[in-house]
CSV table of N, CA and C in Angstrom, one decimal:
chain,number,residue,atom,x,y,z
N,23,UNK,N,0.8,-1.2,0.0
N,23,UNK,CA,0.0,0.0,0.0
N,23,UNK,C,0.9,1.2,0.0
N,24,UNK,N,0.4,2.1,-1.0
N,24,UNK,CA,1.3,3.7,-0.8
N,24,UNK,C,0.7,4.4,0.4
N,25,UNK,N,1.5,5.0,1.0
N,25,UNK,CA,1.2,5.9,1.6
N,25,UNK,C,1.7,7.5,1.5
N,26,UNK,N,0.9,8.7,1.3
N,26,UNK,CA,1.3,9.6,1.1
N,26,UNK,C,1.3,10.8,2.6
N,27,UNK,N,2.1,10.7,3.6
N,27,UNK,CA,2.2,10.9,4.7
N,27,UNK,C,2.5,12.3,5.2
N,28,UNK,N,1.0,12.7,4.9
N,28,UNK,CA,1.0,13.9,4.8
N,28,UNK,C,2.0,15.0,5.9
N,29,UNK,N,1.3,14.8,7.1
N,29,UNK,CA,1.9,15.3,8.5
N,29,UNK,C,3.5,14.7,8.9
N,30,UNK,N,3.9,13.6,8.1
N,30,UNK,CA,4.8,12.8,8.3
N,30,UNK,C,6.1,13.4,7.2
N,31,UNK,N,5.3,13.7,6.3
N,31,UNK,CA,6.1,14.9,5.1
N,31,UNK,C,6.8,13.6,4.7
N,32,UNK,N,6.5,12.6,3.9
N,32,UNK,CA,7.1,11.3,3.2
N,32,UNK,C,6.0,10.5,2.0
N,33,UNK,N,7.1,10.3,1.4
N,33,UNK,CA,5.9,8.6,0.6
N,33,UNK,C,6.4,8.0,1.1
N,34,UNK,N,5.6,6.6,1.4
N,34,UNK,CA,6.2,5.5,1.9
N,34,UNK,C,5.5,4.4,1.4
N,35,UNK,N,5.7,2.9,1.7
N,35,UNK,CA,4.8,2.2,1.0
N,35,UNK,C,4.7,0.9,2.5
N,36,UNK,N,3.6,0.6,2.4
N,36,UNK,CA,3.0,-0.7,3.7
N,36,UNK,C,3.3,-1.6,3.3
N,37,UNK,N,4.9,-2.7,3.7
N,37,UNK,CA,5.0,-4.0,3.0
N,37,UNK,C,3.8,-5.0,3.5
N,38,UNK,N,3.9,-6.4,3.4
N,38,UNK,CA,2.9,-7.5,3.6
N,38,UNK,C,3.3,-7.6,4.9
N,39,UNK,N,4.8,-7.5,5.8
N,39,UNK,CA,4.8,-7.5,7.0
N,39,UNK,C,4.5,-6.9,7.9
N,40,UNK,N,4.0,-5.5,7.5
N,40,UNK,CA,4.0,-4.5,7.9
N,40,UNK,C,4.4,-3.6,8.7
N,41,UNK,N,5.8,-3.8,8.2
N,41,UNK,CA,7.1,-3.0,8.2
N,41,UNK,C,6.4,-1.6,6.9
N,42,UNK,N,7.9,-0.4,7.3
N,42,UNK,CA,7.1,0.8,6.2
N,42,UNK,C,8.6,1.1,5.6
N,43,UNK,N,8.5,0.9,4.3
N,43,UNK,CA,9.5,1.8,3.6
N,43,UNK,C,9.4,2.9,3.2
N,44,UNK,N,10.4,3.8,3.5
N,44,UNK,CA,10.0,5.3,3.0
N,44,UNK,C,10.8,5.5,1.2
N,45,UNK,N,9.9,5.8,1.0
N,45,UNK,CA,9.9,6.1,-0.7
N,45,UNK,C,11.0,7.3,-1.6
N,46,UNK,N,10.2,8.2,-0.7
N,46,UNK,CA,10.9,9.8,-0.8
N,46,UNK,C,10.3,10.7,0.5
N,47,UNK,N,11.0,11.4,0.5
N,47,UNK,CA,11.2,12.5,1.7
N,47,UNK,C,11.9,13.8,1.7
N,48,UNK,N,12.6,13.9,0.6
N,48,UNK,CA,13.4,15.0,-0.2
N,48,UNK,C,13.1,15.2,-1.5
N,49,UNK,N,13.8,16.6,-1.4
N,49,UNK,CA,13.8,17.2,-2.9
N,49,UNK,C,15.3,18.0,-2.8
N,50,UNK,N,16.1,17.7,-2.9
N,50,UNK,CA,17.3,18.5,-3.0
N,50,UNK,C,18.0,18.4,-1.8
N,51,UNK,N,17.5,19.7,-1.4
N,51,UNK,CA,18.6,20.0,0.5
N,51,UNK,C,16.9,19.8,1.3
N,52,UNK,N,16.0,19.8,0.6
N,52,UNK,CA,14.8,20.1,1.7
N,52,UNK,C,14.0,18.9,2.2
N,53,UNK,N,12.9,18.6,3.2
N,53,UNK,CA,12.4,18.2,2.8
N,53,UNK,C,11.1,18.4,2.5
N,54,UNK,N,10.1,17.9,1.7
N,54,UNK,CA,9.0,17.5,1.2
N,54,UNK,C,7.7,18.3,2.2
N,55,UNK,N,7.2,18.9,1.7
N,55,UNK,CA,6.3,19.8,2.4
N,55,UNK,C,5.3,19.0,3.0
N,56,UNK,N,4.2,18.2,2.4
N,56,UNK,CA,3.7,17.6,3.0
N,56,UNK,C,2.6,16.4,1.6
N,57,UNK,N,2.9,15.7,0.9
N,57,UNK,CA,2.7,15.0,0.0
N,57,UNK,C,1.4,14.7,0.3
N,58,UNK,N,0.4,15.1,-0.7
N,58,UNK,CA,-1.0,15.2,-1.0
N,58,UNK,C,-1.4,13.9,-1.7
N,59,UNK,N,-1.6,13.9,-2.9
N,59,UNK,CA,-2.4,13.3,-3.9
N,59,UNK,C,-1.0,12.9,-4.9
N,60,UNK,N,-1.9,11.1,-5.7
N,60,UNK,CA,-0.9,10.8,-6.4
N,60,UNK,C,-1.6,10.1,-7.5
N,61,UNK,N,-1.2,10.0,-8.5
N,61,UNK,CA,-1.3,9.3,-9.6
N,61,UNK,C,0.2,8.5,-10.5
N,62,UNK,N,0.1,7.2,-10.6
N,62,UNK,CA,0.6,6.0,-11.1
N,62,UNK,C,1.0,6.2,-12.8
N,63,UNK,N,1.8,6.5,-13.3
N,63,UNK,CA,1.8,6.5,-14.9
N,63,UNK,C,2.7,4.5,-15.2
N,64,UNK,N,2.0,4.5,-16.2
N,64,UNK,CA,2.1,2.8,-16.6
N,64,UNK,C,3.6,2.2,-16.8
N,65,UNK,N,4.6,3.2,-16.7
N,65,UNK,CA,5.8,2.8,-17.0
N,65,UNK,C,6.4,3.0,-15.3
N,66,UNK,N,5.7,3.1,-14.5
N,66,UNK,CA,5.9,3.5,-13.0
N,66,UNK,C,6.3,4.7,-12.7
N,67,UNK,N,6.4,5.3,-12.8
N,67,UNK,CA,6.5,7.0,-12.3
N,67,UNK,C,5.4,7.1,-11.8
N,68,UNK,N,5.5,8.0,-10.6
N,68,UNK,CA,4.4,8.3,-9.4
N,68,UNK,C,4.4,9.8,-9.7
N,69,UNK,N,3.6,10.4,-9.8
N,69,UNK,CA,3.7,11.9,-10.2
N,69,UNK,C,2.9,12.1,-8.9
N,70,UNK,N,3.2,12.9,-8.0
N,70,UNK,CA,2.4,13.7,-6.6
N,70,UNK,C,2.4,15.0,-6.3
N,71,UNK,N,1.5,15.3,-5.9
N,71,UNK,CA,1.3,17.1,-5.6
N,71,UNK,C,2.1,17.1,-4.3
N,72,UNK,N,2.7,18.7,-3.8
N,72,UNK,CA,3.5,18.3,-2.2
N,72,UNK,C,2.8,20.2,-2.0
N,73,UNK,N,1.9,20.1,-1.6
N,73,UNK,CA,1.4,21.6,-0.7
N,73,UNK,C,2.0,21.7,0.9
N,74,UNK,N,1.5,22.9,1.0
N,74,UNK,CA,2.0,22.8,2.8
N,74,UNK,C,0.8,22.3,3.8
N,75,UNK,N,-0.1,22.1,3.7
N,75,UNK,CA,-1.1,21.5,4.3
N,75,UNK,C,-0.9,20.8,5.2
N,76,UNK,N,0.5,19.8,5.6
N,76,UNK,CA,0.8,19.0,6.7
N,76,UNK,C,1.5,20.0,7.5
N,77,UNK,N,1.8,21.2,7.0
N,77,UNK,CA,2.6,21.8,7.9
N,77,UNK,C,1.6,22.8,8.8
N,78,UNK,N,1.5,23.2,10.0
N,78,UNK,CA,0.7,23.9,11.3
N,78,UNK,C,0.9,25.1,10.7
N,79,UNK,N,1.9,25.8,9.9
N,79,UNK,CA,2.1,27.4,10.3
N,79,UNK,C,1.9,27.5,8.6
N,80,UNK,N,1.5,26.4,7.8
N,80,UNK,CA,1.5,26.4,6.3
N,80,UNK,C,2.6,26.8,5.5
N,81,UNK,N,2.7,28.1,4.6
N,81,UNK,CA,3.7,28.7,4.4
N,81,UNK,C,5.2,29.1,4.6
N,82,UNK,N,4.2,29.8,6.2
N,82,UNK,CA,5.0,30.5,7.2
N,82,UNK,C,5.5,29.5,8.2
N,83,UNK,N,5.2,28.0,8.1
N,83,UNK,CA,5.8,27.1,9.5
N,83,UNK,C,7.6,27.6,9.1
N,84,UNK,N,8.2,27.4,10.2
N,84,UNK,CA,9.4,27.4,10.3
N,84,UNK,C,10.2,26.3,10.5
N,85,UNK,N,9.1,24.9,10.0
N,85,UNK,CA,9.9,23.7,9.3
N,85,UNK,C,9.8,23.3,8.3
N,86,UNK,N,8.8,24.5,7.4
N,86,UNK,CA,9.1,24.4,5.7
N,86,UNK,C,10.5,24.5,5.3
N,87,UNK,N,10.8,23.8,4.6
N,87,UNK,CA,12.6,23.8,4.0
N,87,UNK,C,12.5,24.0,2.6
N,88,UNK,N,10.9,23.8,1.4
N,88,UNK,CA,11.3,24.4,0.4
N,88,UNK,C,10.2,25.6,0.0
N,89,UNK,N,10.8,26.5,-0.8
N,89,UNK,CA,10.0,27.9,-0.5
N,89,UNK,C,9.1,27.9,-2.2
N,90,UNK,N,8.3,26.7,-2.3
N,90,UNK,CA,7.3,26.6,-2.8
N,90,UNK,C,7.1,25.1,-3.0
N,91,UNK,N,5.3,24.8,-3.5
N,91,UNK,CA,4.8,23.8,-3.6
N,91,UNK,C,4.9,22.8,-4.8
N,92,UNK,N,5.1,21.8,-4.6
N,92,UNK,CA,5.7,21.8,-5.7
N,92,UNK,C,4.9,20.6,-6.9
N,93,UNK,N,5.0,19.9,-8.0
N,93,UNK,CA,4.3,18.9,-8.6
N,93,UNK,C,5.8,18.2,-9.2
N,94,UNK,N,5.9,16.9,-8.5
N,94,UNK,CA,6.9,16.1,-8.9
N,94,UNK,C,7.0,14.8,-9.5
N,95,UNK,N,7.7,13.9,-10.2
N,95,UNK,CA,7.6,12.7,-10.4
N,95,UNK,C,8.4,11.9,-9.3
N,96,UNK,N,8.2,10.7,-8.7
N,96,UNK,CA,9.1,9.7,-8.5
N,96,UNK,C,9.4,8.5,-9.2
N,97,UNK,N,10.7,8.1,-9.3
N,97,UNK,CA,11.1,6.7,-9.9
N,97,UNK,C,11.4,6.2,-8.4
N,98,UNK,N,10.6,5.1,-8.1
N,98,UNK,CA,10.8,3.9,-7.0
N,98,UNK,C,11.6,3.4,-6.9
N,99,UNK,N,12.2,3.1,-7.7
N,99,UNK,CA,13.3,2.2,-8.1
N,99,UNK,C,14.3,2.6,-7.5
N,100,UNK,N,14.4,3.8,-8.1
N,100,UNK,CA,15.7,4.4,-7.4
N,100,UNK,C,15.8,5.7,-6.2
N,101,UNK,N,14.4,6.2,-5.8
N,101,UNK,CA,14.1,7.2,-5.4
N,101,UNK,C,14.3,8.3,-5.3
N,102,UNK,N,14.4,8.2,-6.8
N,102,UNK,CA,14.8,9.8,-7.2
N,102,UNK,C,13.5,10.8,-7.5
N,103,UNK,N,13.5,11.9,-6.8
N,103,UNK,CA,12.6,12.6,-6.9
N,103,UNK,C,12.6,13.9,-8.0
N,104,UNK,N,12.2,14.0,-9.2
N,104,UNK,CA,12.0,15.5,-9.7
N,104,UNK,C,11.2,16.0,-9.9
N,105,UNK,N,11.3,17.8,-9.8
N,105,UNK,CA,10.4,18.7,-9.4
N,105,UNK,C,10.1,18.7,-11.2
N,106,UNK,N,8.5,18.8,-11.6
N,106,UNK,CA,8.3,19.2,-12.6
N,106,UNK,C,7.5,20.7,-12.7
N,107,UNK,N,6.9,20.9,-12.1
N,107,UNK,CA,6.6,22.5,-11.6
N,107,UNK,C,6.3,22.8,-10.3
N,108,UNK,N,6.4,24.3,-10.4
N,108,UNK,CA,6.4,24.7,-9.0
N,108,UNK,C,5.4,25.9,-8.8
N,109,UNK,N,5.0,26.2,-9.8
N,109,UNK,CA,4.2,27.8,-10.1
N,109,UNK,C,2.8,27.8,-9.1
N,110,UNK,N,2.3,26.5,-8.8
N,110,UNK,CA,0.8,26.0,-8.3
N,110,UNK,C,1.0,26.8,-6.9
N,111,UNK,N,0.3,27.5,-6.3
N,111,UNK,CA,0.3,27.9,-4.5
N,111,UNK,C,-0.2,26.9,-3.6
N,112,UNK,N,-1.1,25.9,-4.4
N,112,UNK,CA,-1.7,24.6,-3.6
N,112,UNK,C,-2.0,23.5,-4.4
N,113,UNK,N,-1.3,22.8,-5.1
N,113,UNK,CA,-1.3,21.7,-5.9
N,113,UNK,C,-1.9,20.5,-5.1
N,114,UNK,N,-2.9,19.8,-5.3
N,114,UNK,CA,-3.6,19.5,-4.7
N,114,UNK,C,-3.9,17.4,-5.5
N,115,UNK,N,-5.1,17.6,-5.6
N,115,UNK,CA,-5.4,16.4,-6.9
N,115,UNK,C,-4.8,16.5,-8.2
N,116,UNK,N,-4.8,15.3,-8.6
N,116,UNK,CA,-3.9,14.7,-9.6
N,116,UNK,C,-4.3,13.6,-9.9
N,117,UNK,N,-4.2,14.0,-11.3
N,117,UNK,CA,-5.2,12.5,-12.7
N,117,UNK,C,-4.4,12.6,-14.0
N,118,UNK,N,-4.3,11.7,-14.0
N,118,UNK,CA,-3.9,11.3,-16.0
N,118,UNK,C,-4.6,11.2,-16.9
N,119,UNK,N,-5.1,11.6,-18.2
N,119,UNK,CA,-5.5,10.7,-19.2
N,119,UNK,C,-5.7,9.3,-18.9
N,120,UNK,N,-6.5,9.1,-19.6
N,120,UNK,CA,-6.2,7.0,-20.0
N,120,UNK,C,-4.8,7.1,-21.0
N,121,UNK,N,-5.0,8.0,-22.0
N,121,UNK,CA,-3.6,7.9,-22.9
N,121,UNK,C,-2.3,8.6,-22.3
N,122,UNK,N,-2.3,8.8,-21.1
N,122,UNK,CA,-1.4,9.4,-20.3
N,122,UNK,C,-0.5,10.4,-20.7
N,123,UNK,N,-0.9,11.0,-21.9
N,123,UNK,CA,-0.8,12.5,-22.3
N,123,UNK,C,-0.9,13.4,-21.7
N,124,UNK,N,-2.1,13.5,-21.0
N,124,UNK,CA,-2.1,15.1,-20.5
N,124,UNK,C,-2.4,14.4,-18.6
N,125,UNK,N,-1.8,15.4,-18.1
N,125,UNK,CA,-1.9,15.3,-16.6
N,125,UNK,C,-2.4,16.7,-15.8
N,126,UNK,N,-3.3,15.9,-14.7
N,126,UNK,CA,-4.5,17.6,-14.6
N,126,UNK,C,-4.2,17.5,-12.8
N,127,UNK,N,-3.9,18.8,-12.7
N,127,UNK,CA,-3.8,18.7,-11.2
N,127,UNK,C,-4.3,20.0,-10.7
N,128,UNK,N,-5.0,19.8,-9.7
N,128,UNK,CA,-6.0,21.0,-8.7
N,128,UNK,C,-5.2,22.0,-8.2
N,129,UNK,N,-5.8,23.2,-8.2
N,129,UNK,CA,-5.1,24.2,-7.6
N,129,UNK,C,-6.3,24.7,-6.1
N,130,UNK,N,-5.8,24.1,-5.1
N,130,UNK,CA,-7.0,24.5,-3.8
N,130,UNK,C,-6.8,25.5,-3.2
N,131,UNK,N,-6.0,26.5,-3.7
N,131,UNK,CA,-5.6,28.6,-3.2
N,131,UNK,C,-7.2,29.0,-3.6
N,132,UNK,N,-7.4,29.6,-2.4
N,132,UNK,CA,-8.6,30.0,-2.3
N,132,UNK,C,-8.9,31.6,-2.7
N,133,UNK,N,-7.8,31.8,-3.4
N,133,UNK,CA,-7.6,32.9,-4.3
N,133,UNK,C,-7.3,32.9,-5.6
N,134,UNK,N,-7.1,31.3,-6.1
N,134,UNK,CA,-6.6,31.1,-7.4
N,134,UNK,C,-7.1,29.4,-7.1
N,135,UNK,N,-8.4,29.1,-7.6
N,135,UNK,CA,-9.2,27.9,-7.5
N,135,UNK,C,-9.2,27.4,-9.1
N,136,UNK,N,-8.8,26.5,-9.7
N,136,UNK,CA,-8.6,25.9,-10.7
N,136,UNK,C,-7.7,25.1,-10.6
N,137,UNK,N,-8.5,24.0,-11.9
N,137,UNK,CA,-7.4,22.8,-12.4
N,137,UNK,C,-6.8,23.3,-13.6
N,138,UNK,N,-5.4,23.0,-13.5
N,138,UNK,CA,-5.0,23.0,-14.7
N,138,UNK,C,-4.2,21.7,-15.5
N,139,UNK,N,-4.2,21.8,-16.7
N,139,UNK,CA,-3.8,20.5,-17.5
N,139,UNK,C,-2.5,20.9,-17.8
N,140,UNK,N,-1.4,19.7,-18.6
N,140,UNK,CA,-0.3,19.9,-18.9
N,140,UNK,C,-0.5,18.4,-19.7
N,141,UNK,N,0.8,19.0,-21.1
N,141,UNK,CA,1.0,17.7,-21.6
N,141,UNK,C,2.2,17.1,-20.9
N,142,UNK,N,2.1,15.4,-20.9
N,142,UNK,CA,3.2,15.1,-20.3
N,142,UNK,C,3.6,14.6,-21.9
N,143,UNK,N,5.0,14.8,-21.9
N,143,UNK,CA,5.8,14.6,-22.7
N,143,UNK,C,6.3,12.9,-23.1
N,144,UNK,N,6.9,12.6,-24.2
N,144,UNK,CA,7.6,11.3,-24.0
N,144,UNK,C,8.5,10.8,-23.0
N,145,UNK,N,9.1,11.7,-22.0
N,145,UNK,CA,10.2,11.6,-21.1
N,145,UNK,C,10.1,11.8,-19.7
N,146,UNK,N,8.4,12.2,-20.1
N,146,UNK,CA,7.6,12.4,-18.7
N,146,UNK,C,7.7,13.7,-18.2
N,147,UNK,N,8.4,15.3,-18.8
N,147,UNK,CA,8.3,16.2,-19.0
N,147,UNK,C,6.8,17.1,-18.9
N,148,UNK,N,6.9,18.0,-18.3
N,148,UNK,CA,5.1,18.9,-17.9
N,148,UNK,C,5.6,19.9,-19.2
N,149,UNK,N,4.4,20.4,-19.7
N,149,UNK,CA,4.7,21.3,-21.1
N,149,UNK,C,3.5,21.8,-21.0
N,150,UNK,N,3.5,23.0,-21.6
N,150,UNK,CA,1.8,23.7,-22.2
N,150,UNK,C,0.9,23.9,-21.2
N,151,UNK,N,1.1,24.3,-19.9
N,151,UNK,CA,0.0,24.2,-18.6
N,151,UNK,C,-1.0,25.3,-19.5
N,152,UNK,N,-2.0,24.6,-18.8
N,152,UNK,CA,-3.1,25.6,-19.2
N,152,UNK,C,-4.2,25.4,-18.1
N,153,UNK,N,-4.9,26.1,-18.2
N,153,UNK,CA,-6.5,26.4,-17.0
N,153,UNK,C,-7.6,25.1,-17.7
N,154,UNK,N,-8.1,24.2,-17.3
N,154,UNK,CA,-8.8,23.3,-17.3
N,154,UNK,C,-9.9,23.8,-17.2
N,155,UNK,N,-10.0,24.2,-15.9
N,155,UNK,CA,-11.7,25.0,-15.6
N,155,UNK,C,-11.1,25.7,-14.0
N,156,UNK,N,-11.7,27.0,-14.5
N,156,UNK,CA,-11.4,28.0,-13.4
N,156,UNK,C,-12.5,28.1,-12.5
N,157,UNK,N,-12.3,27.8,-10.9
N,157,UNK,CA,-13.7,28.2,-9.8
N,157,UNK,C,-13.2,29.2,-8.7
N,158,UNK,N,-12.1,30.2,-9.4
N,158,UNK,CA,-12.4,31.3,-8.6
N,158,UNK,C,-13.3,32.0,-9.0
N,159,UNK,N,-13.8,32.4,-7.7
N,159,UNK,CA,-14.8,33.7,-7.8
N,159,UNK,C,-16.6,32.9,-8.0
N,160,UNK,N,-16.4,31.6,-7.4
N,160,UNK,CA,-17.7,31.1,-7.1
N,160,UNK,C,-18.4,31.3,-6.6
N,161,UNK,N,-19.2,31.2,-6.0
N,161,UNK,CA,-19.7,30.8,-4.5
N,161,UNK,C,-19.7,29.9,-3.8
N,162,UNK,N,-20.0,28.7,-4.7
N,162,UNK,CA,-20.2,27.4,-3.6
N,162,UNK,C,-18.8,26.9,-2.5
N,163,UNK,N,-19.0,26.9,-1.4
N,163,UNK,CA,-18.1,26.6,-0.6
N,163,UNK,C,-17.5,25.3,-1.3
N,164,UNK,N,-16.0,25.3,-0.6
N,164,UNK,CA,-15.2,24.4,-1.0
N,164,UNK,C,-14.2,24.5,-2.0
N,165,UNK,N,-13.1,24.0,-2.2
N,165,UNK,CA,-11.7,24.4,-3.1
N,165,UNK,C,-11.9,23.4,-4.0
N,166,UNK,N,-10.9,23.6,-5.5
N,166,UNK,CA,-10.2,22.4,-6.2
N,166,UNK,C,-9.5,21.6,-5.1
N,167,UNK,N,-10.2,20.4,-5.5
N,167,UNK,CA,-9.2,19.4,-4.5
N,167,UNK,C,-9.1,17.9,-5.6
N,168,UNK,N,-9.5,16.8,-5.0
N,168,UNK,CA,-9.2,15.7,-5.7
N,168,UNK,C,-10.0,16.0,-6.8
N,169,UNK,N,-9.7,14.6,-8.1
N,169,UNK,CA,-10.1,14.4,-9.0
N,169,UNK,C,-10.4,13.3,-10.0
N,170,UNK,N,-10.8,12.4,-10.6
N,170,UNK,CA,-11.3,11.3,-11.1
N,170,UNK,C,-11.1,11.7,-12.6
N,171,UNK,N,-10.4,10.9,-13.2
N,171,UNK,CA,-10.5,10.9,-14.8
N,171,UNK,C,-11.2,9.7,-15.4
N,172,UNK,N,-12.3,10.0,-16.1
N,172,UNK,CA,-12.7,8.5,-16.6
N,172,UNK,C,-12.7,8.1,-17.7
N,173,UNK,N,-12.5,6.7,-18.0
N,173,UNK,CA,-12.5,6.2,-19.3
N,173,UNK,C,-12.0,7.3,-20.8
N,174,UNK,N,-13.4,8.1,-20.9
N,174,UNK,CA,-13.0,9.3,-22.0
N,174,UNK,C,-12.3,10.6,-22.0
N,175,UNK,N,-12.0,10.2,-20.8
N,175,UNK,CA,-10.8,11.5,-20.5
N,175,UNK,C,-11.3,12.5,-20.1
């Protein structure tokens, strides 16, 4: 089982023993703000949103270590983590295509409410972000948060 550990600021995974291996927990010199939401691409790459939401002071905690949120891939294999963007204030949910082309992740800033898409590349590269569907400035209570992609994309 993955686990995306939020307050724990890690991925990790639940073996059959149930012993926990930690997956990733870094990005460079820092660590990992607090790992949200994830989506599986078919060649194994784990692409995850990392907001500050596990952290108490958010932003402003003074055990954030990177100074934005970030949308990354992981390779398990070797646990190497890269940042594919960083521009999101709250990157949140995350979905693929079925044809695993485009990759759509939630933006939950309650000042800037939208999903936006991006193509993923052959190399698994983010390209062309664009606004999906924008819900700032709605009414109805509640943020972009998760997301469900089905069948027809």
């Amino acid at each position: 089982m993955l686990l995306l550990e939020h307050g724990n600021r890690v991925i990790s995974r639940l073996e059959a023993d149930g012993s926990r291996t930690i997956l990733a927990e870094r990005y460079g010199d820092g660590r990992l703000n607090s790992p949200n939401d994830s989506v599986w691409h078919s060649n194994g790459w784990l692409y995850f949103t990392d907001p500050p939401y596990g952290l108490a002071g958010g932003d402003q905690d003074p055990q954030k270590e990177l100074n934005f949120s970030g949308i990354y891939r992981l390779y398990p294999a070797t646990g190497e983590v890269q940042l594919l963007a960083s521009h999101q204030s709250r990157p949140n949910g995350i979905g693929l295509s079925p044809d695993e082309q485009t990759l759509y992740v939630a933006n939950s800033d309650g000042n800037r409410m939208a999903w936006y898409q991006y193509v993923v590349a052959y190399d698994g590269q983010l390209s062309n972000r664009r606004i999906f569907f924008d819900a700032t400035g709605h009414e109805e209570s509640g943020a972009a948060d998760g997301l469900k992609v089905d069948v027809d994309g």
